[in-house]
Amino acid sequence: PSGSMAEGKVSELQIAIHRDENTLTPFTYVTGYPGAAVLRLVFDSLFILDEQNQPLPWMVADYEVNAAFTEYRISLLPGQFWHDGRPVTADDVAFSFSYPLTQSQTRWRRIAAQVESTDVTDELNLTIRLKTGNPDFLSQALTDMPIIPKHIYENEVDATMVGEALGSGPYRLVEYEEGKHYIFEAVPGYFRGDALVERIVMPIIPDITTIFQALTAGSIHATTAHVAPELVSVFAAERDIAVMSGPGLATTLLQINNEVYPFTLPEMRRAVMLALDLQELVDVVLLGHGDPGSLGFFHPAGIFGTDAFVPERDLTKSNELLDGLGFLRQGDFRVDGNGQPLSFELLVAANNPLRIRSAELIAEQLKEVGIDIRVVSLEPTTLDERVWPGFDVSQERNYTLSIWGWSAPVQLRPDALIQLAATDHAMGSLNLGGFASSEFERLAERFITEMNADARKAIIDEMQVLFARDIPLIPLFYQQVIMAYRPAAYAGWVLQQGEGIINKMSFLPGFARAGSAQEPQSDAAADGRDFLFYLLLAGVLGAVIVVKGRKKGHAS
Amino acid sequence: MTCENKKKQLPLALAGAVILSIFLIMAIFAPVLAPYDPHQRVGLPFSSPSGGHLLGTNDIGQDIFSELIYGSRLSLGLAVLTALVSTGFGALLGLVAGFLGKRVESVIMRCTDFMLVLPFLPLAILLAAMLGQGFFQLVLVISVISWAGTARIVRAQVLKVKAKGYIFNLQAIGAGPWYLLRKHIFREVLPLITYHTMLSASNAVLIEASLSFLGLGNPLLKSWGSILYYAQIRNAMLTDSWLWWVIPPGLSIAFLSAGFLLIGFYLEAYANPRVERGQIDA
Amino acid sequence: MQVNWKRRRGTAQYLILILVVITVNFALPRMLPGNPLVFLAGEDVGLLSYAERNELLSRYNLDRPLPVQYVHYLRDLVTLQWGDSFSKREPIWDILWGRVPWTLLLALSSIVLSSFFGAVLGVRAAMNRGRWSDIRLLLIVSFLGSFPSFWLGMVLIAVFAVQLNWFPVFGAYTVGTGYFGLQKLADVLQHLTLPLLTLTLLSIGRYFLTMRYSLIELMGEDYIILAKAKGLPERVIKYKYVMRNALLPFITVLMMDLGFVLSGATVVETVFAYPGLGRLMFEAVLARDYPLLQYSFLVVALIVIAFNYLADRMYAYLDPRVGEEG
Amino acid sequence: MLNVEGLSCYYPVADKEVTAVCNLSFDLGKNSMLGLIGESGSGKTTVAWALLGMLGDLGGHAHGQFTWKGTVYDFHSPAPWRHLRWREIAIVPQTAMNSFNPVYTIGHSLTEVLKWHVSALGANERSARAKEILARVELDPQLFYSYPHQLSGGMRQRAALAKALICNPKILILDEATTGLDVITEGNILKTVAGLKKELGMSLIIITHDLRLVENLCDDYVVLKDGFAQQPGSPYIKKLFSAMLQIGKKPKVADVRGVPILVAKNMSKSFRKPGTRKKFLAIDCVSVSLTPGSITGLVGASGSGKSTLVNTLFHMLRPDGGSISFQGKTISSDPSAIKGMQRQMGLVRQDPFDSLPPHEKVSAVVAEPLQIHSLSEGRQKDLKKVSQLLAEVGLEPEVYIDRFPHQLSGGQRQRVAIARALVTNPSVLVLDEPTSMLDATIKLEILQLIAQQAIEKRLAVLLVTHDLAAASLVCDHILVLHHGKSVASGSFEMLLQNSSSSYLRQLLLAATDLKGYWRHLDEVAPGCSGEGVGVMIPPAVSLSVAERISNL
Ligand SMILES: Nc1ncnc2c1ncn2[C@@H]1O[C@H](COP(=O)(O)OP(=O)(O)OP(=O)(O)O)[C@@H](O)[C@H]1O
Ligand SMILES: Nc1ncnc2c1ncn2[C@@H]1O[C@H](COP(=O)(O)OP(=O)(O)OP(=O)(O)O)[C@@H](O)[C@H]1O
Ligand SMILES: [Mg+2]
Ligand SMILES: [Mg+2]
């Protein structure tokens, strides 16, 4: 039930969310996507990321950063209120940057840990002082940290006990039923203008196929779920459904355990890399709706990436490298120096068909250079436990190769490569392959102390070069973010790169796209389904006739 | 009427046998019958049926027809093996429990109670983590969870049969429990056991598919269930491809269990000769 | 005296069973690879320092030796202080309360429907044993029961929800409406239809076959033949007289099915986004949410045991010859 | 009232049709009683079921016509059976003992019929009527609350009669309905039925082997032989009637006393009283001892505990008290000892419809004890033995050996059961009403067979019977049970002379002369023991068992 109201406003939208994100407070939500994304409808942050993931002042009227990147002076825009009517003050902001330290929620805690002190000047002004200078604090932390109401949290020892999601964002969470739905209502008099959609109803639908059935049926108007590649053409042909797409930032990669022979040898890793045909992966698995991975990890279209590191397949070179290592062919496959066949297990999560398919393709591709890959699918948490035991890279890993993935925010972090490859367990907290390189360590140290933006970018480029040379891991592809929605219901959607269309900008005047109703497209709607329908109808009719016939038989 | 019945039942049993043997032949001669290696990508992903690919190709371009033929190996094997193991074990315990009664019975029954409430999903994960995710592990997992049901039902039926006068009579003239179980009780519950064998056979195939659906199975095994799983997860229902991707494996599973049922039908006539007695609609 | 002893032994056995179940529900989740850290620490769990991780573990008593944890669990269990779920961040009681009614609605109605139709069709088939109508029914029922549940669910959605728009695609009710009273009821029933149909089609086969078998086994009995000679209406003989005798195995199937639908409808609940226990448990398993797992499994286990116990007790009532000395 | 024209009935047996009844015609007048007699397997039961249109349910089919209230119906076509059954024609089937649904109480079964046929009655009225009718057939109205398996064979037969009477049918078919009753009860029951017949203008078809009944009660009779009706006065009919047993012709005393092989001392068994929590003793300190070569008769009213005693002897019921010793050894609860004892014992249970495995052919049924006790000497030899035994009990092996039990008549099943009991050459034979469904000729043959076996093979026999004539003929020793107590024991003659047991006298009186007994009952109040009882008892003549057999 929705209807366009006057002035292009919409009274209600049904947006399916593909998993339960608990009470949707900063301390109870579960995943970065869709959890944190939806959370931002309710909670504001000082800055937000715009369409291109560039920081944009939001709650902030004016700000100033000192040269050492240790002091961030911020003055808030007036007229901001919590959903319970109290005004948002600098005090709340300061509280938001200290309170998470007492909590176990790591994402906020990590930010708060950088803060040495906060200095509240008056109602609307404060200064945040960092322990060490960090030029990325604005883009990484100030855009991220949700501002929470001090009066709600201040006496709470365990923040997860606060069930009510009370923020200052454009939407108020009015109802949450565990496992069933969320309902949001636009907050009147929001300081950036009244939201264009009065009410958002988010049913929780765990099965993606069901979500798209519902979208086809018209019972939902949009969804947090990304459209599967094979559906793009289907939806494109569908009159009532529009599709929006952009590069994806979620990275699917071949994680290599650098500590397991022969992958301890960079040549071996390089040989594997050269034997892979990433474009084929994209074409077959993603049907072209994605981009092949860059060895420098960062998406070429992203902030830090360049397309210089997208590898080309080169079987001859790969073979040469392997031969050079003394891994000679014996029959179909090669054997290593100890006479052991080059045969490895490739672990993959059993719940992710794209990754399973990728693994199968990789096995096929590596077979061509004489490497035997046995794909093993594992229940996701079991896989985690083998690749990333205890989520602690210092613990003993138990795998050789695995198809792994990092979510979109990792692509946005300037220090992503350090996390992925630094030897130090605290810094290289995502270094699942146990990559160790003194050269890289030096780069990392330089990066941390460097405050100049351009110099930092240069170091990142150097790191990417090193990645492309030593190959600690092999990024396979970045799946495009494709979103589908019913334009007749609402068309103001803004696609944030790598994330999707569920964000504040989609709903706020001045940010949302103009021109709501879209022209209906061609009506070549899936004939197959019509056929299915008639077939089943015939089946039901047949059954009815049979039963009736039997009854008659009885009567006589 | 007996004559009619017999005449009618023989072709049925034959039909069942034919269906099963077709699948069996499919399984045994898969390499000969299948046009392609089902693990090989031989066409464009998601292509429609054509001369080269009778049932089109799947999401990465493997030939669905070949997948189907090779799938019969695993599905048939899984169905038969699980059915035999779980019903065999379950029926045996059910018979013993129902007939011997007393302490044996209550111990066995508490075991079945326990099996019935044993949480299946964690168990499946645990066994998969400990034993791996191969074919035999799958057989084991599915058997472990399904024998208890058979045991309970068989036991309930045995209790009923045990109360019959002729069993009482035979006991009186010295028939021991094993003798009675073997010669009479087993025979009386044989149709029920056959049904359960058939049900567990098709159930095994379904459980395998469902495990895949939940991301707990092994979608790498080429089975009918995994073909369906990919069809489902790659949204075959929203495109045209359901016609050649979803219907054939679905029908195969259905025909397999129909085949088993028809055979069971014949067995039942053997176990209970009073076929023509007491048909109320006569 | 003797009876008394027997009963006491029976009770003891059930106590042991329940204790074993309690223990297994404690141990099994903890034996799984992985841990619930990701839900305790949020998404950036990899950034936890060593000390932070330890602190977190100790806050939830996860660093204690298992026996100690077990004792804690037992204590919480009996004092009914079940605490919060790791992944849901809500009291387990509340979570269960939010789910159990829906599960019961789905489970019970599917059991009622499938047992009813299974029984009726089973009687029909048995009465026509060996004839075409029997074989036809047998084939249809076995055929329908041979499709994977997710597949069946999807087909139903595609036809009845998307194409015909007769039923909603997902959920247990329309979200965000002010329905109440009859309107609400109609809405809930509408949402119930498709998942119910799926579950029913799936489990009808068992009832059908069990009923058919039990009847055929009875059909030759002299008292059934006499019942007909007594001029009782056919309907009465079929659906009352004869069915009563077939109840013993039938009830067994029924009680067992209950356990299955309570916790095993995961797939159907997922496909239809139905907020039942099955999906909850499945998510809890993936999350390694120990407390939620152990208590929800326990609740289901107790319900199942209770019903099977009931079934056992009913045997003697259902067939007075059973359970007497002989 | 009812006119049957050219009734033929067929059963399929192994792809062939056997004709059970051929071209039978008869009339049944209003308020009349028709006897349907003939030897075992001649088609009597078949006729009865055909009249209810039930042959189809037994696997057979019928041809012919019948006229009912002026309308002609075809047996073949779906006649208005629904309206005829029970309201107009009711039956006490030969399977009466097995005709109650075991999961319902007797009361439920009775009221159910009422519910569907006499819709005007309320629930309370229905149960009142049911209890009343139970009392009428000499059953304790409390049995309303019992389950069928808690009743003795005779009690079940009477309950079946109650069920048949409860709707006041116009025609009542009694198919061997009194075989499980002692003569006194039988007399009383028949009197009740006769009374009802007069009262309600009911017609009866009585199927029986007891020709005295036919002689004394029936207005007319039809004699069947191999499915064909016999002309009145045909030699076959004469032969049939001459074979009637006359009690008292050859009584005897025997003292073949040896060492008893089976001794049961002070056996007691209690059951719960129906509808209450109280217990009663079904057998109360009863002792029996069986000696090789002798036949012990166990007689007593229906429900007096005979079958219960038999069951305890076979360890199928755990007695509350008492001990059993076999071949001098006390048999405890040790299974192997029990099995060893059971191996040497043969058993024929009271209800032949409930004691044969339904899914085995006769050959397998009879040979089964050999299998059980691993006495089998190979298929061929076993089969030969079985054939021989079947022939001895009067069943042609070629015809019957490949049939299933449900394809046999009641008497045929009884004989199969006897053959089965004899197949292991047991040393103790326990027979619970083994000849109740047999006609006089075959009965004599069977009794002769048993007696012969007793002598030749030194068999100890316990014969439970209501047929005092038979008992007096073959039994060396008789034990009389009354309400679970052993009230008298000794040789037949001794018991007659020592007339302390008025109960036995009554029994004998009734057995000797039915008409006289009935008259006697009419004169004196029911249940009394009159003066002239002794008069009818013939003088005792001592005869050895061997002589008795030659006399038979
Ligand atoms: N269902 C059946 N199938 C095949 N033959 C049958 C069936 N029922 C009875 N018969 C045969 O039909 C003949 C007549 O049987 P019926 O039961 O009418 O005999 P009866 O006169 O009642 O004998 P009895 O006095 O022993 O009860 C017998 O030879 C019997 O073997
Ligand atoms: N299982 C039982 N439960 C309760 N009462 C029983 C049970 N079996 C027998 N009785 C009762 O015990 C008494 C004796 O029964 P029994 O069968 O021994 O009689 P019977 O002498 O064989 O009679 P009949 O000649 O009628 O067969 C009856 O009153 C009967 O109701
Ligand atoms: Mg008869
Ligand atoms: Mg008796």
Short mmCIF file of C-alpha atoms in Angstrom, two decimals, chain A residues 213-356:
data_model
loop_
_atom_site.label_atom_id
_atom_site.label_comp_id
_atom_site.label_asym_id
_atom_site.label_seq_id
_atom_site.Cartn_x
_atom_site.Cartn_y
_atom_site.Cartn_z
CA GLN A 213 9.85 -12.89 -6.24
CA ALA A 214 8.26 -10.35 -3.93
CA LEU A 215 9.70 -7.52 -5.96
CA THR A 216 8.28 -9.05 -9.12
CA ALA A 217 4.94 -9.51 -7.44
CA GLY A 218 5.01 -5.89 -6.36
CA SER A 219 4.68 -6.57 -2.67
CA ILE A 220 7.96 -4.80 -2.00
CA HIS A 221 9.30 -1.74 -3.76
CA ALA A 222 13.01 -2.03 -3.17
CA THR A 223 15.43 -4.15 -1.21
CA THR A 224 18.76 -4.07 0.51
CA ALA A 225 19.75 -7.21 -1.36
CA HIS A 226 21.94 -6.93 -4.41
CA VAL A 227 20.56 -8.34 -7.62
CA ALA A 228 22.12 -11.57 -8.78
CA PRO A 229 23.85 -11.25 -12.19
CA GLU A 230 21.49 -13.61 -13.95
CA LEU A 231 18.51 -11.49 -12.98
CA VAL A 232 19.75 -8.29 -14.50
CA SER A 233 18.44 -9.09 -17.94
CA VAL A 234 15.19 -10.38 -16.49
CA PHE A 235 14.55 -7.21 -14.56
CA ALA A 236 15.71 -5.04 -17.40
CA ALA A 237 12.96 -6.57 -19.50
CA GLU A 238 10.40 -6.11 -16.76
CA ARG A 239 8.32 -2.98 -17.25
CA ASP A 240 7.74 -2.13 -13.63
CA ILE A 241 11.21 -2.76 -12.32
CA ALA A 242 14.25 -0.57 -12.78
CA VAL A 243 17.83 -1.58 -12.24
CA MET A 244 20.72 0.60 -11.10
CA SER A 245 24.25 -0.55 -11.01
CA GLY A 246 27.73 0.60 -10.17
CA PRO A 247 31.11 -0.86 -9.37
CA GLY A 248 31.20 -3.01 -6.32
CA LEU A 249 33.74 -2.68 -3.56
CA ALA A 250 33.29 -6.05 -1.98
CA THR A 251 36.36 -8.06 -2.88
CA THR A 252 36.37 -11.77 -3.64
CA LEU A 253 39.86 -13.16 -3.43
CA LEU A 254 41.92 -16.26 -3.46
CA GLN A 255 43.43 -16.29 0.00
CA ILE A 256 46.77 -18.06 0.07
CA ASN A 257 48.40 -19.36 3.19
CA ASN A 258 51.90 -17.94 2.69
CA GLU A 259 53.21 -20.14 5.45
CA VAL A 260 52.52 -23.42 3.70
CA TYR A 261 55.05 -24.82 1.31
CA PRO A 262 55.19 -24.31 -1.66
CA PHE A 263 53.20 -21.11 -1.26
CA THR A 264 55.99 -19.79 0.87
CA LEU A 265 57.69 -19.21 -2.48
CA PRO A 266 56.63 -15.96 -4.19
CA GLU A 267 57.29 -17.63 -7.54
CA MET A 268 54.76 -20.26 -6.75
CA ARG A 269 52.14 -17.67 -5.87
CA ARG A 270 53.01 -15.77 -8.98
CA ALA A 271 52.70 -18.89 -11.11
CA VAL A 272 49.25 -19.50 -9.69
CA MET A 273 48.29 -15.91 -10.35
CA LEU A 274 49.49 -16.10 -13.92
CA ALA A 275 47.54 -19.28 -14.52
CA LEU A 276 44.29 -17.64 -13.49
CA ASP A 277 41.99 -16.07 -16.02
CA LEU A 278 40.15 -13.45 -13.99
CA GLN A 279 38.20 -12.11 -16.91
CA GLU A 280 36.80 -15.56 -17.49
CA LEU A 281 35.70 -15.69 -13.85
CA VAL A 282 33.90 -12.40 -14.30
CA ASP A 283 32.31 -13.48 -17.53
CA VAL A 284 31.21 -16.90 -16.40
CA VAL A 285 30.43 -16.47 -12.75
CA LEU A 286 29.23 -12.88 -12.78
CA LEU A 287 28.00 -12.92 -16.37
CA GLY A 288 30.14 -9.87 -16.88
CA HIS A 289 28.59 -7.87 -14.05
CA GLY A 290 31.81 -7.23 -12.26
CA ASP A 291 35.42 -6.27 -12.66
CA PRO A 292 38.46 -8.53 -12.54
CA GLY A 293 40.56 -8.18 -9.44
CA SER A 294 43.55 -5.90 -9.19
CA LEU A 295 46.64 -7.37 -7.60
CA GLY A 296 46.92 -4.17 -5.65
CA PHE A 297 43.70 -5.12 -3.91
CA PHE A 298 42.05 -1.73 -4.41
CA HIS A 299 39.35 -1.50 -7.02
CA PRO A 300 40.67 0.44 -10.01
CA ALA A 301 37.58 2.62 -9.95
CA GLY A 302 37.92 3.27 -6.22
CA ILE A 303 39.73 6.01 -4.34
CA PHE A 304 43.11 4.29 -4.13
CA GLY A 305 43.14 1.83 -6.97
CA THR A 306 44.60 1.97 -10.45
CA ASP A 307 44.12 -0.46 -13.30
CA ALA A 308 47.84 -1.04 -13.61
CA PHE A 309 47.66 -4.16 -11.48
CA VAL A 310 44.93 -6.11 -13.21
CA PRO A 311 46.80 -9.24 -14.26
CA GLU A 312 46.77 -10.86 -17.67
CA ARG A 313 46.73 -14.60 -17.96
CA ASP A 314 50.03 -16.01 -19.14
CA LEU A 315 50.25 -19.77 -19.14
CA THR A 316 53.72 -19.95 -20.65
CA LYS A 317 55.16 -17.76 -18.00
CA SER A 318 53.34 -19.65 -15.33
CA ASN A 319 54.66 -22.94 -16.64
CA GLU A 320 58.14 -21.52 -16.84
CA LEU A 321 57.98 -20.37 -13.25
CA LEU A 322 56.83 -23.74 -12.09
CA ASP A 323 59.43 -25.53 -14.12
CA GLY A 324 61.97 -23.13 -12.70
CA LEU A 325 60.96 -24.15 -9.21
CA GLY A 326 61.65 -27.71 -10.13
CA PHE A 327 58.01 -28.68 -10.04
CA LEU A 328 57.96 -30.89 -13.06
CA ARG A 329 55.02 -32.53 -14.72
CA GLN A 330 54.38 -36.17 -14.13
CA GLY A 331 51.38 -37.04 -16.20
CA ASP A 332 48.67 -34.49 -15.79
CA PHE A 333 50.06 -32.91 -12.69
CA ARG A 334 53.32 -31.63 -11.34
CA VAL A 335 55.27 -32.89 -8.38
CA ASP A 336 57.36 -30.76 -6.06
CA GLY A 337 60.95 -31.28 -5.08
CA ASN A 338 60.03 -33.93 -2.49
CA GLY A 339 58.11 -35.90 -5.01
CA GLN A 340 54.83 -34.75 -3.54
CA PRO A 341 52.22 -33.95 -6.17
CA LEU A 342 51.17 -30.34 -6.43
CA SER A 343 47.75 -31.03 -5.08
CA PHE A 344 45.91 -28.65 -2.77
CA GLU A 345 42.61 -28.22 -1.07
CA LEU A 346 40.72 -25.09 -1.93
CA LEU A 347 38.27 -24.25 0.84
CA VAL A 348 35.08 -22.45 0.04
CA ALA A 349 31.97 -21.53 1.98
CA ALA A 350 29.12 -23.88 1.20
CA ASN A 351 26.53 -21.14 1.36
CA ASN A 352 27.96 -18.99 -1.40
CA PRO A 353 27.31 -20.38 -4.88
CA LEU A 354 29.29 -17.69 -6.69
CA ARG A 355 32.36 -18.54 -4.68
CA ILE A 356 31.85 -22.25 -5.16
#
